[in-house]
Short mmCIF file of C-alpha atoms in Angstrom, two decimals:
data_model
loop_
_atom_site.label_atom_id
_atom_site.label_comp_id
_atom_site.label_asym_id
_atom_site.label_seq_id
_atom_site.Cartn_x
_atom_site.Cartn_y
_atom_site.Cartn_z
CA MET A 2 21.45 -115.24 -9.83
CA ALA A 3 23.27 -112.00 -9.98
CA LYS A 4 26.95 -112.26 -10.09
CA ARG A 5 28.86 -110.73 -7.26
CA ARG A 6 32.06 -109.00 -8.09
CA ARG A 7 34.93 -110.17 -6.02
CA ARG A 8 36.77 -107.35 -4.45
CA SER A 9 40.43 -107.97 -4.17
CA LYS A 10 41.74 -107.27 -0.75
CA ARG A 11 45.14 -105.71 -0.71
CA LYS A 12 47.21 -104.70 2.22
CA PRO A 13 47.84 -100.95 2.17
CA SER A 14 51.41 -100.19 1.40
CA LEU A 15 53.71 -98.60 3.93
CA ILE A 16 53.86 -95.39 1.84
CA PHE A 17 50.07 -94.95 1.96
CA SER A 18 50.09 -95.57 5.69
CA ILE A 19 52.73 -92.89 6.25
CA LEU A 20 50.92 -90.47 3.92
CA GLY A 21 47.65 -91.02 5.78
CA LEU A 22 49.39 -90.43 9.08
CA LEU A 23 50.95 -87.21 7.80
CA ILE A 24 47.62 -85.88 6.51
CA THR A 25 45.90 -86.74 9.81
CA LEU A 26 48.70 -84.99 11.67
CA ALA A 27 48.36 -81.96 9.38
CA ILE A 28 44.61 -81.71 10.00
CA VAL A 29 45.07 -81.97 13.77
CA ILE A 30 47.76 -79.27 13.75
CA ALA A 31 45.70 -77.07 11.41
CA ALA A 32 42.73 -77.36 13.78
CA PHE A 33 45.05 -76.29 16.58
CA PHE A 34 46.16 -73.20 14.67
CA ILE A 35 42.61 -72.31 13.63
CA ILE A 36 41.62 -72.35 17.32
CA PHE A 37 44.77 -70.55 18.45
CA ASP A 38 45.21 -68.37 15.36
CA ASP A 39 47.99 -66.20 16.77
CA VAL A 40 50.44 -69.10 17.06
CA ASP A 41 53.49 -68.78 14.78
CA LEU A 42 54.47 -71.78 12.66
CA SER A 43 57.99 -70.59 11.99
CA GLY A 44 59.59 -71.92 15.15
CA ILE A 45 58.24 -75.42 14.76
CA SER A 46 60.18 -78.04 12.87
CA LEU A 47 57.85 -80.03 10.63
CA PRO A 48 58.29 -81.84 7.32
CA ASP A 49 57.66 -79.51 4.33
CA THR A 50 54.73 -81.63 3.13
CA VAL A 51 52.98 -81.15 6.46
CA LYS A 52 53.73 -77.41 6.47
CA ASP A 53 52.32 -77.09 2.94
CA THR A 54 49.15 -78.91 3.93
CA ILE A 55 48.69 -76.76 7.02
CA GLY A 56 49.39 -73.63 5.00
CA SER A 57 46.73 -74.46 2.45
CA LEU A 58 44.23 -75.26 5.18
CA LEU A 59 44.91 -71.95 6.91
CA ASP A 60 44.68 -69.80 3.76
CA GLU A 61 41.99 -67.14 3.66
CA PRO A 62 38.91 -68.59 2.03
CA SER A 63 38.23 -67.14 -1.40
CA THR A 64 35.45 -67.30 -3.95
CA PRO A 65 35.66 -70.62 -5.76
CA SER A 66 37.54 -70.12 -9.00
CA THR A 67 37.35 -73.52 -10.58
CA LEU A 68 37.45 -72.13 -14.10
CA VAL A 69 40.60 -70.10 -13.62
CA ASP A 70 44.16 -71.35 -13.47
CA ASP A 71 45.97 -70.06 -10.38
CA ASP A 72 48.62 -68.32 -12.46
CA ALA A 73 46.27 -67.03 -15.18
CA GLN A 74 46.19 -63.32 -15.95
CA LEU A 75 43.37 -61.33 -17.46
CA TYR A 76 44.47 -58.26 -19.39
CA MET A 77 41.90 -55.52 -19.52
CA TYR A 78 42.47 -52.51 -21.74
CA VAL A 79 40.38 -49.38 -21.63
CA ILE A 80 41.46 -48.17 -25.04
CA ASP A 81 41.84 -44.45 -25.59
CA VAL A 82 39.32 -43.79 -28.34
CA GLY A 83 38.76 -40.14 -27.51
CA GLN A 84 35.15 -39.33 -26.62
CA GLY A 85 33.75 -42.84 -26.86
CA SER A 86 34.28 -46.21 -25.32
CA SER A 87 36.06 -49.45 -26.12
CA THR A 88 37.19 -52.02 -23.56
CA LEU A 89 39.11 -55.19 -24.34
CA PHE A 90 39.45 -58.28 -22.16
CA TYR A 91 42.11 -60.78 -23.13
CA CYS A 92 43.13 -64.00 -21.40
CA ASP A 93 44.96 -67.02 -22.63
CA GLY A 94 44.28 -66.40 -26.31
CA ARG A 95 40.58 -65.54 -25.88
CA SER A 96 39.16 -62.05 -26.18
CA VAL A 97 36.01 -60.15 -25.37
CA MET A 98 35.43 -56.56 -26.41
CA VAL A 99 32.79 -54.13 -25.22
CA ASP A 100 32.15 -51.37 -27.78
CA ALA A 101 34.53 -50.10 -30.45
CA GLY A 102 34.59 -46.32 -30.14
CA ASP A 103 33.24 -43.66 -32.49
CA ASN A 104 33.44 -43.40 -36.27
CA GLY A 105 37.09 -43.26 -37.27
CA GLN A 106 38.22 -45.05 -34.10
CA GLY A 107 37.79 -48.59 -35.43
CA ALA A 108 41.27 -48.40 -36.97
CA VAL A 109 42.70 -47.25 -33.63
CA VAL A 110 41.12 -50.24 -31.90
CA ALA A 111 42.27 -52.60 -34.65
CA THR A 112 45.84 -51.28 -34.39
CA HIS A 113 45.72 -51.84 -30.63
CA LEU A 114 44.60 -55.44 -31.16
CA GLN A 115 47.19 -56.09 -33.84
CA ALA A 116 49.94 -54.80 -31.55
CA LEU A 117 48.83 -57.42 -29.05
CA GLY A 118 48.81 -60.11 -31.73
CA ILE A 119 45.02 -60.48 -31.58
CA ASP A 120 43.37 -61.20 -34.93
CA THR A 121 40.13 -62.71 -33.63
CA ILE A 122 37.59 -61.38 -31.16
CA ASP A 123 35.56 -64.19 -29.62
CA LEU A 124 32.76 -61.92 -28.47
CA LEU A 125 32.03 -58.28 -29.29
CA ILE A 126 29.32 -56.57 -27.28
CA ALA A 127 27.74 -53.40 -28.61
CA THR A 128 26.23 -51.88 -25.49
CA HIS A 129 23.88 -49.58 -27.40
CA PRO A 130 23.84 -48.11 -30.89
CA HIS A 131 25.04 -44.55 -30.27
CA ALA A 132 27.89 -43.63 -32.60
CA ASP A 133 30.43 -43.10 -29.82
CA HIS A 134 30.06 -46.79 -28.91
CA ILE A 135 29.41 -48.52 -32.26
CA GLY A 136 30.89 -46.10 -34.78
CA GLY A 137 34.13 -48.06 -34.92
CA VAL A 138 32.54 -51.51 -35.26
CA ALA A 139 32.34 -51.62 -39.08
CA GLU A 140 35.95 -50.52 -39.52
CA LEU A 141 37.16 -52.87 -36.79
CA MET A 142 35.37 -55.83 -38.35
CA GLU A 143 37.05 -55.12 -41.67
CA ALA A 144 40.40 -55.70 -39.93
CA VAL A 145 39.67 -58.30 -37.28
CA ASP A 146 37.57 -61.47 -37.30
CA VAL A 147 34.63 -61.13 -34.90
CA GLN A 148 33.04 -64.49 -34.21
CA ASN A 149 30.11 -63.55 -31.98
CA PHE A 150 28.23 -60.32 -31.50
CA ILE A 151 25.77 -59.24 -28.81
CA MET A 152 23.47 -56.26 -29.22
CA PRO A 153 20.33 -55.04 -27.48
CA ASP A 154 17.06 -56.15 -29.06
CA LEU A 155 15.47 -52.76 -29.66
CA PRO A 156 11.85 -51.94 -30.38
CA THR A 157 11.23 -50.17 -33.68
CA SER A 158 10.48 -46.93 -31.81
CA LEU A 159 14.09 -46.81 -30.55
CA THR A 160 15.85 -48.18 -33.61
CA PRO A 161 18.48 -45.73 -34.86
CA THR A 162 18.16 -44.12 -38.27
CA THR A 163 21.86 -43.36 -38.70
CA LYS A 164 24.17 -44.63 -41.41
CA THR A 165 26.53 -45.66 -38.62
CA TYR A 166 23.97 -48.24 -37.50
CA THR A 167 23.15 -49.62 -40.94
CA ASP A 168 26.86 -49.76 -41.85
CA MET A 169 27.46 -51.84 -38.74
CA MET A 170 24.66 -54.25 -39.62
CA ALA A 171 25.91 -54.53 -43.20
CA VAL A 172 29.36 -55.64 -42.05
CA ILE A 173 27.94 -58.10 -39.52
CA GLU A 174 25.72 -59.58 -42.22
CA SER A 175 28.51 -59.83 -44.77
CA GLN A 176 30.82 -61.63 -42.35
CA ASN A 177 28.32 -64.18 -41.08
CA THR A 178 29.11 -63.26 -37.50
CA GLU A 179 26.79 -64.99 -35.03
CA VAL A 180 24.45 -62.37 -33.58
CA TYR A 181 22.76 -62.64 -30.20
CA ALA A 182 20.15 -60.44 -28.58
CA ALA A 183 21.28 -59.40 -25.12
CA ALA A 184 19.22 -61.42 -22.66
CA THR A 185 19.48 -60.57 -18.99
CA GLY A 186 20.70 -63.56 -17.00
CA ASP A 187 22.63 -65.16 -19.84
CA VAL A 188 26.23 -66.13 -19.19
CA TYR A 189 28.75 -66.75 -21.96
CA ASP A 190 31.84 -68.78 -21.13
CA ILE A 191 34.79 -67.47 -23.12
CA GLY A 192 37.85 -69.43 -22.03
CA GLN A 193 38.46 -68.54 -18.41
CA MET A 194 36.17 -65.51 -18.58
CA GLN A 195 32.49 -65.62 -17.76
CA VAL A 196 30.51 -62.85 -19.40
CA GLU A 197 27.33 -62.21 -17.44
CA ILE A 198 24.60 -60.16 -19.08
CA LEU A 199 23.05 -58.17 -16.23
CA GLY A 200 20.91 -55.72 -18.14
CA PRO A 201 18.85 -54.13 -19.41
CA VAL A 202 16.45 -55.70 -16.93
CA ARG A 203 13.38 -54.27 -18.68
CA ALA A 204 12.39 -52.11 -21.64
CA PHE A 205 13.24 -48.42 -21.36
CA ASN A 206 12.29 -45.54 -23.60
CA ASN A 207 15.78 -44.29 -24.31
CA LEU A 208 18.83 -45.91 -25.85
CA ASN A 209 21.23 -45.14 -23.01
CA ASP A 210 19.09 -47.10 -20.57
CA MET A 211 18.84 -49.96 -23.04
CA SER A 212 22.62 -50.40 -22.74
CA VAL A 213 23.79 -53.97 -22.33
CA ILE A 214 25.26 -54.18 -18.83
CA THR A 215 27.94 -56.82 -18.41
CA ARG A 216 29.90 -58.29 -15.55
CA ILE A 217 33.05 -60.08 -16.58
CA VAL A 218 33.94 -62.70 -13.98
CA PHE A 219 37.45 -64.09 -13.81
CA GLY A 220 37.70 -66.49 -10.89
CA ASN A 221 37.43 -64.36 -7.76
CA ARG A 222 37.71 -61.12 -9.76
CA ALA A 223 35.00 -59.19 -11.57
CA ILE A 224 34.59 -56.11 -13.75
CA VAL A 225 31.34 -54.26 -14.41
CA VAL A 226 30.75 -52.34 -17.65
CA THR A 227 27.47 -50.44 -18.01
CA GLY A 228 27.75 -48.61 -21.34
CA ASP A 229 25.73 -45.42 -21.01
CA ALA A 230 23.02 -46.84 -18.69
CA GLU A 231 21.63 -43.97 -16.67
CA GLU A 232 20.31 -43.73 -13.14
CA GLY A 233 16.90 -45.26 -14.01
CA ALA A 234 18.53 -48.37 -15.46
CA GLU A 235 20.93 -48.56 -12.53
CA LYS A 236 18.04 -48.46 -10.03
CA ALA A 237 16.14 -51.08 -12.00
CA LEU A 238 19.19 -53.33 -11.94
CA LEU A 239 19.62 -52.85 -8.19
CA SER A 240 16.02 -53.96 -7.64
CA PHE A 241 16.69 -57.01 -9.81
CA THR A 242 19.93 -58.23 -8.24
CA ASN A 243 22.48 -57.12 -5.68
CA ASN A 244 25.11 -59.50 -6.99
CA LEU A 245 27.06 -56.69 -8.62
CA SER A 246 30.30 -56.59 -6.70
CA ALA A 247 33.38 -55.94 -8.81
CA ASP A 248 37.02 -55.03 -8.47
CA ILE A 249 36.90 -52.67 -11.45
CA TYR A 250 34.04 -50.49 -12.67
CA VAL A 251 34.09 -48.90 -16.09
CA ALA A 252 32.21 -45.76 -15.19
CA GLY A 253 28.86 -45.32 -16.89
CA HIS A 254 28.37 -42.80 -19.69
CA HIS A 255 31.95 -41.54 -19.65
CA GLY A 256 31.64 -40.41 -16.03
CA SER A 257 28.47 -38.40 -16.61
CA ASN A 258 26.26 -37.34 -13.72
CA THR A 259 23.31 -38.93 -15.52
CA SER A 260 24.85 -42.27 -14.51
CA ASN A 261 27.03 -43.55 -11.64
CA SER A 262 24.44 -43.00 -8.91
CA ALA A 263 25.93 -43.33 -5.42
CA GLU A 264 23.88 -46.38 -4.42
CA PHE A 265 24.88 -48.16 -7.60
CA VAL A 266 28.57 -47.39 -7.20
CA PHE A 267 28.52 -48.36 -3.50
CA THR A 268 26.83 -51.65 -4.35
CA ILE A 269 29.50 -52.49 -6.91
CA SER A 270 32.09 -51.30 -4.40
CA PRO A 271 35.04 -51.37 -6.80
CA THR A 272 38.67 -50.79 -5.92
CA TYR A 273 39.24 -49.12 -9.29
CA ALA A 274 37.17 -47.07 -11.71
CA ALA A 275 38.08 -46.36 -15.32
CA ILE A 276 36.58 -43.48 -17.24
CA SER A 277 36.71 -43.36 -21.02
CA ALA A 278 36.36 -39.77 -22.17
CA GLY A 279 37.92 -37.47 -24.73
CA ALA A 280 40.23 -34.66 -23.65
CA ASP A 281 38.34 -31.34 -23.52
CA ASN A 282 35.16 -32.98 -24.81
CA SER A 283 32.10 -30.86 -25.51
CA TYR A 284 29.95 -32.51 -22.86
CA GLY A 285 31.99 -31.88 -19.73
CA HIS A 286 32.65 -35.60 -19.16
CA PRO A 287 33.55 -36.76 -16.62
CA HIS A 288 31.47 -34.61 -14.30
CA GLN A 289 33.17 -33.35 -11.16
CA GLU A 290 30.56 -34.79 -8.78
CA ILE A 291 31.29 -38.28 -10.08
CA LEU A 292 35.03 -37.79 -9.56
CA ASP A 293 34.20 -36.55 -6.04
CA LEU A 294 32.00 -39.59 -5.44
CA PHE A 295 34.79 -41.96 -6.43
CA GLU A 296 37.24 -40.11 -4.22
CA SER A 297 34.91 -40.17 -1.23
CA ALA A 298 34.39 -43.90 -1.73
CA ASP A 299 38.16 -44.44 -1.86
CA ILE A 300 37.95 -45.70 -5.44
CA THR A 301 41.14 -45.19 -7.42
CA CYS A 302 40.10 -43.61 -10.69
CA TYR A 303 41.91 -43.65 -14.03
CA ARG A 304 40.86 -41.57 -17.04
CA THR A 305 41.73 -42.04 -20.69
CA ASP A 306 41.56 -38.27 -21.29
CA ILE A 307 44.48 -37.89 -18.88
CA SER A 308 46.33 -41.20 -19.00
CA GLY A 309 45.61 -42.50 -22.51
CA SER A 310 44.90 -46.22 -22.77
CA ILE A 311 44.75 -47.97 -19.41
CA MET A 312 45.84 -51.57 -18.85
CA PHE A 313 44.76 -53.61 -15.84
CA ILE A 314 46.58 -56.88 -15.27
CA ILE A 315 44.26 -59.01 -13.18
CA SER A 316 45.19 -62.21 -11.38
CA GLN A 317 43.67 -64.11 -8.50
CA THR A 318 46.19 -62.54 -6.14
CA GLY A 319 46.21 -58.92 -7.25
CA ILE A 320 45.62 -56.21 -9.84
CA THR A 321 48.26 -53.96 -11.34
CA VAL A 322 47.64 -50.92 -13.50
CA GLU A 323 49.73 -49.42 -16.28
CA CYS A 324 48.85 -46.31 -18.24
CA GLU A 325 49.96 -45.16 -21.67
CA LYS A 326 50.99 -41.72 -20.38
CA MET B 11 21.51 -32.12 -46.30
CA ILE B 12 19.52 -34.65 -44.29
CA TYR B 13 20.62 -35.32 -40.73
CA SER B 14 19.65 -37.92 -38.17
CA ILE B 15 19.79 -37.28 -34.43
CA ASP B 16 22.21 -39.87 -33.09
CA ARG B 17 21.83 -38.85 -29.44
CA PHE B 18 21.43 -36.09 -26.92
CA GLU B 19 24.26 -35.20 -24.61
CA GLY B 20 22.69 -32.87 -22.10
CA ASP B 21 21.39 -29.91 -24.12
CA ILE B 22 23.33 -30.85 -27.22
CA ALA B 23 21.87 -32.83 -30.11
CA VAL B 24 24.57 -34.90 -31.82
CA CYS B 25 23.47 -35.22 -35.44
CA GLU B 26 24.87 -37.38 -38.24
CA ASP B 27 24.65 -36.61 -41.95
CA GLU B 28 24.49 -39.14 -44.77
CA ASN B 29 28.29 -39.26 -44.98
CA LYS B 30 28.68 -40.00 -41.25
CA ARG B 31 29.88 -36.51 -40.49
CA PHE B 32 28.63 -35.07 -37.23
CA ILE B 33 27.38 -31.68 -36.13
CA HIS B 34 26.33 -30.42 -32.72
CA LEU B 35 23.11 -28.44 -32.40
CA GLU B 36 21.68 -26.91 -29.28
CA LYS B 37 18.55 -28.83 -28.46
CA TYR B 38 16.37 -25.74 -28.09
CA LYS B 39 17.10 -24.83 -31.71
CA LEU B 40 15.31 -27.94 -32.97
CA THR B 41 11.94 -26.71 -34.14
CA TRP B 42 9.87 -29.72 -33.10
CA ASP B 43 9.59 -32.05 -30.10
CA ALA B 44 12.73 -33.89 -31.13
CA HIS B 45 13.71 -37.46 -30.29
CA GLU B 46 16.73 -39.59 -31.00
CA GLY B 47 16.50 -41.01 -34.50
CA ASP B 48 14.50 -38.11 -35.90
CA CYS B 49 15.57 -37.09 -39.40
CA PHE B 50 15.54 -33.48 -40.54
CA ARG B 51 16.70 -31.31 -43.42
CA LEU B 52 19.04 -28.43 -42.68
CA ASP B 53 19.87 -26.10 -45.54
CA ASP B 54 22.82 -23.77 -45.89
CA GLY B 55 20.71 -20.84 -44.74
CA GLY B 56 19.96 -22.62 -41.45
CA THR B 57 16.36 -23.52 -42.26
CA MET B 58 15.38 -26.71 -40.49
CA GLU B 59 12.56 -29.11 -41.40
CA PHE B 60 11.60 -32.26 -39.51
CA LEU B 61 11.04 -35.23 -41.87
CA PRO B 62 8.61 -37.64 -40.19
CA ASP B 63 8.18 -39.91 -43.24
CA GLU B 64 11.94 -40.24 -43.77
CA THR B 65 12.30 -41.00 -40.07
CA ALA B 66 9.62 -43.70 -40.13
CA GLN B 67 11.00 -45.32 -43.28
CA ARG B 68 14.55 -45.45 -41.99
CA ARG B 69 13.42 -46.78 -38.63
CA GLU B 70 11.36 -49.55 -40.17
CA ARG B 71 14.13 -50.53 -42.57
CA ALA B 72 16.73 -50.66 -39.80
CA ALA B 73 14.38 -52.52 -37.45
CA GLN B 74 13.67 -55.17 -40.09
CA TRP B 75 17.38 -55.58 -40.73
CA GLN B 76 18.05 -55.88 -37.00
CA ARG B 77 15.34 -58.56 -36.64
CA LYS B 78 16.79 -60.44 -39.59
CA LEU B 79 20.24 -60.51 -38.01
CA LEU B 80 18.96 -61.55 -34.60
CA GLN B 81 16.81 -64.31 -36.05
CA ARG B 82 19.50 -65.68 -38.32
CA LYS B 83 19.90 -69.40 -37.78
CA LYS B 84 23.02 -70.33 -35.85
CA PRO B 85 25.09 -73.44 -36.42
CA SER B 86 25.12 -76.09 -33.71
CA SER B 87 28.69 -75.08 -32.88
CA ALA B 88 27.61 -71.56 -31.94
CA LEU B 89 28.08 -70.19 -28.43
CA GLN B 90 25.45 -71.46 -26.04
CA PRO B 91 24.74 -69.12 -23.14
CA ARG B 92 23.71 -70.58 -19.81
CA ARG B 93 21.62 -68.91 -17.11
CA ARG B 94 23.12 -66.92 -14.27
CA ASP B 95 22.19 -67.68 -10.67
CA GLN B 96 20.70 -64.57 -9.05
#
């Protein structure tokens, strides 16, 4: 015969009874204020514990942020690497970097990291193997430990023939860094950051469109970085998912008009855009129509060619921006 | 000197030499139907010659290297991605 466990019956203590009463009272009052939402709490005398409970019940609902501490801050740096791109995300001792600038800029990026006391990058994403995005990788990896590396899995027909590319692979190989092919739909958890790989959603016949597109999620905040993905890749991504919303958008292809299509930007609907471009660059980046688009969409735009490195301090309650100049 | 076309920026071909120095060439001046990754010889007199064999060899070598890196066995402690909900 199966044994039955005896459950001990205890009388609830007076404290628990009072606590239960207070919570019930709080819920009833909260329901009252939800129904009559213009009623002011300030004139009513209630115990602080009850007020706190009501306050939390009346707070605006937000996206669940179970992975993020309430007081955590994500530091995002759009590093001034001239005509190129390098973006660093740093939170609570963990770091993610997207691209490392052009040849000769790896030392600039490394110096930036060292100034922040960062000697290890948890995850480095090379969006696509054009020199202005990967040229600095080899030099950076000589100075900083890179533990994991994501790159697009390219067909032979698109594989670069440059020394920049082979130098990068040589350093990765010599350092036993773990290498991952970008796979759309993968999510990497790096501390309190979630790195979503959104693209490329299919094979394209040019390297820009093969850019790894990432969305960094930090609780109820998000940042989208598209490398040099052009309009075709943006449209393909829109047909694949509309879950692209972000607070900050690192403008595609240095603010070129080959990227940043209106529908794509409106879908992301960022508060801020950051453009990484070199002062007086030969390509006319960023293009005026993209600046006009951001302005018409009420997106506050920062540019490295004007402001130098840009720092966003991101928390669950707000975003502040500081520029180098 | 042998160059490789790193990328096109509008009408400009951004080309890298074997010492990772870069030059800009107007795309229309390339004497063949040029693509990114194409290798070519450019002499001091400005004569340009597309090198299809050099291009193919470099591509294949780099592609093999890339495959080798991507297929390298990872330790059990390596990052494990999960799948995103659409």
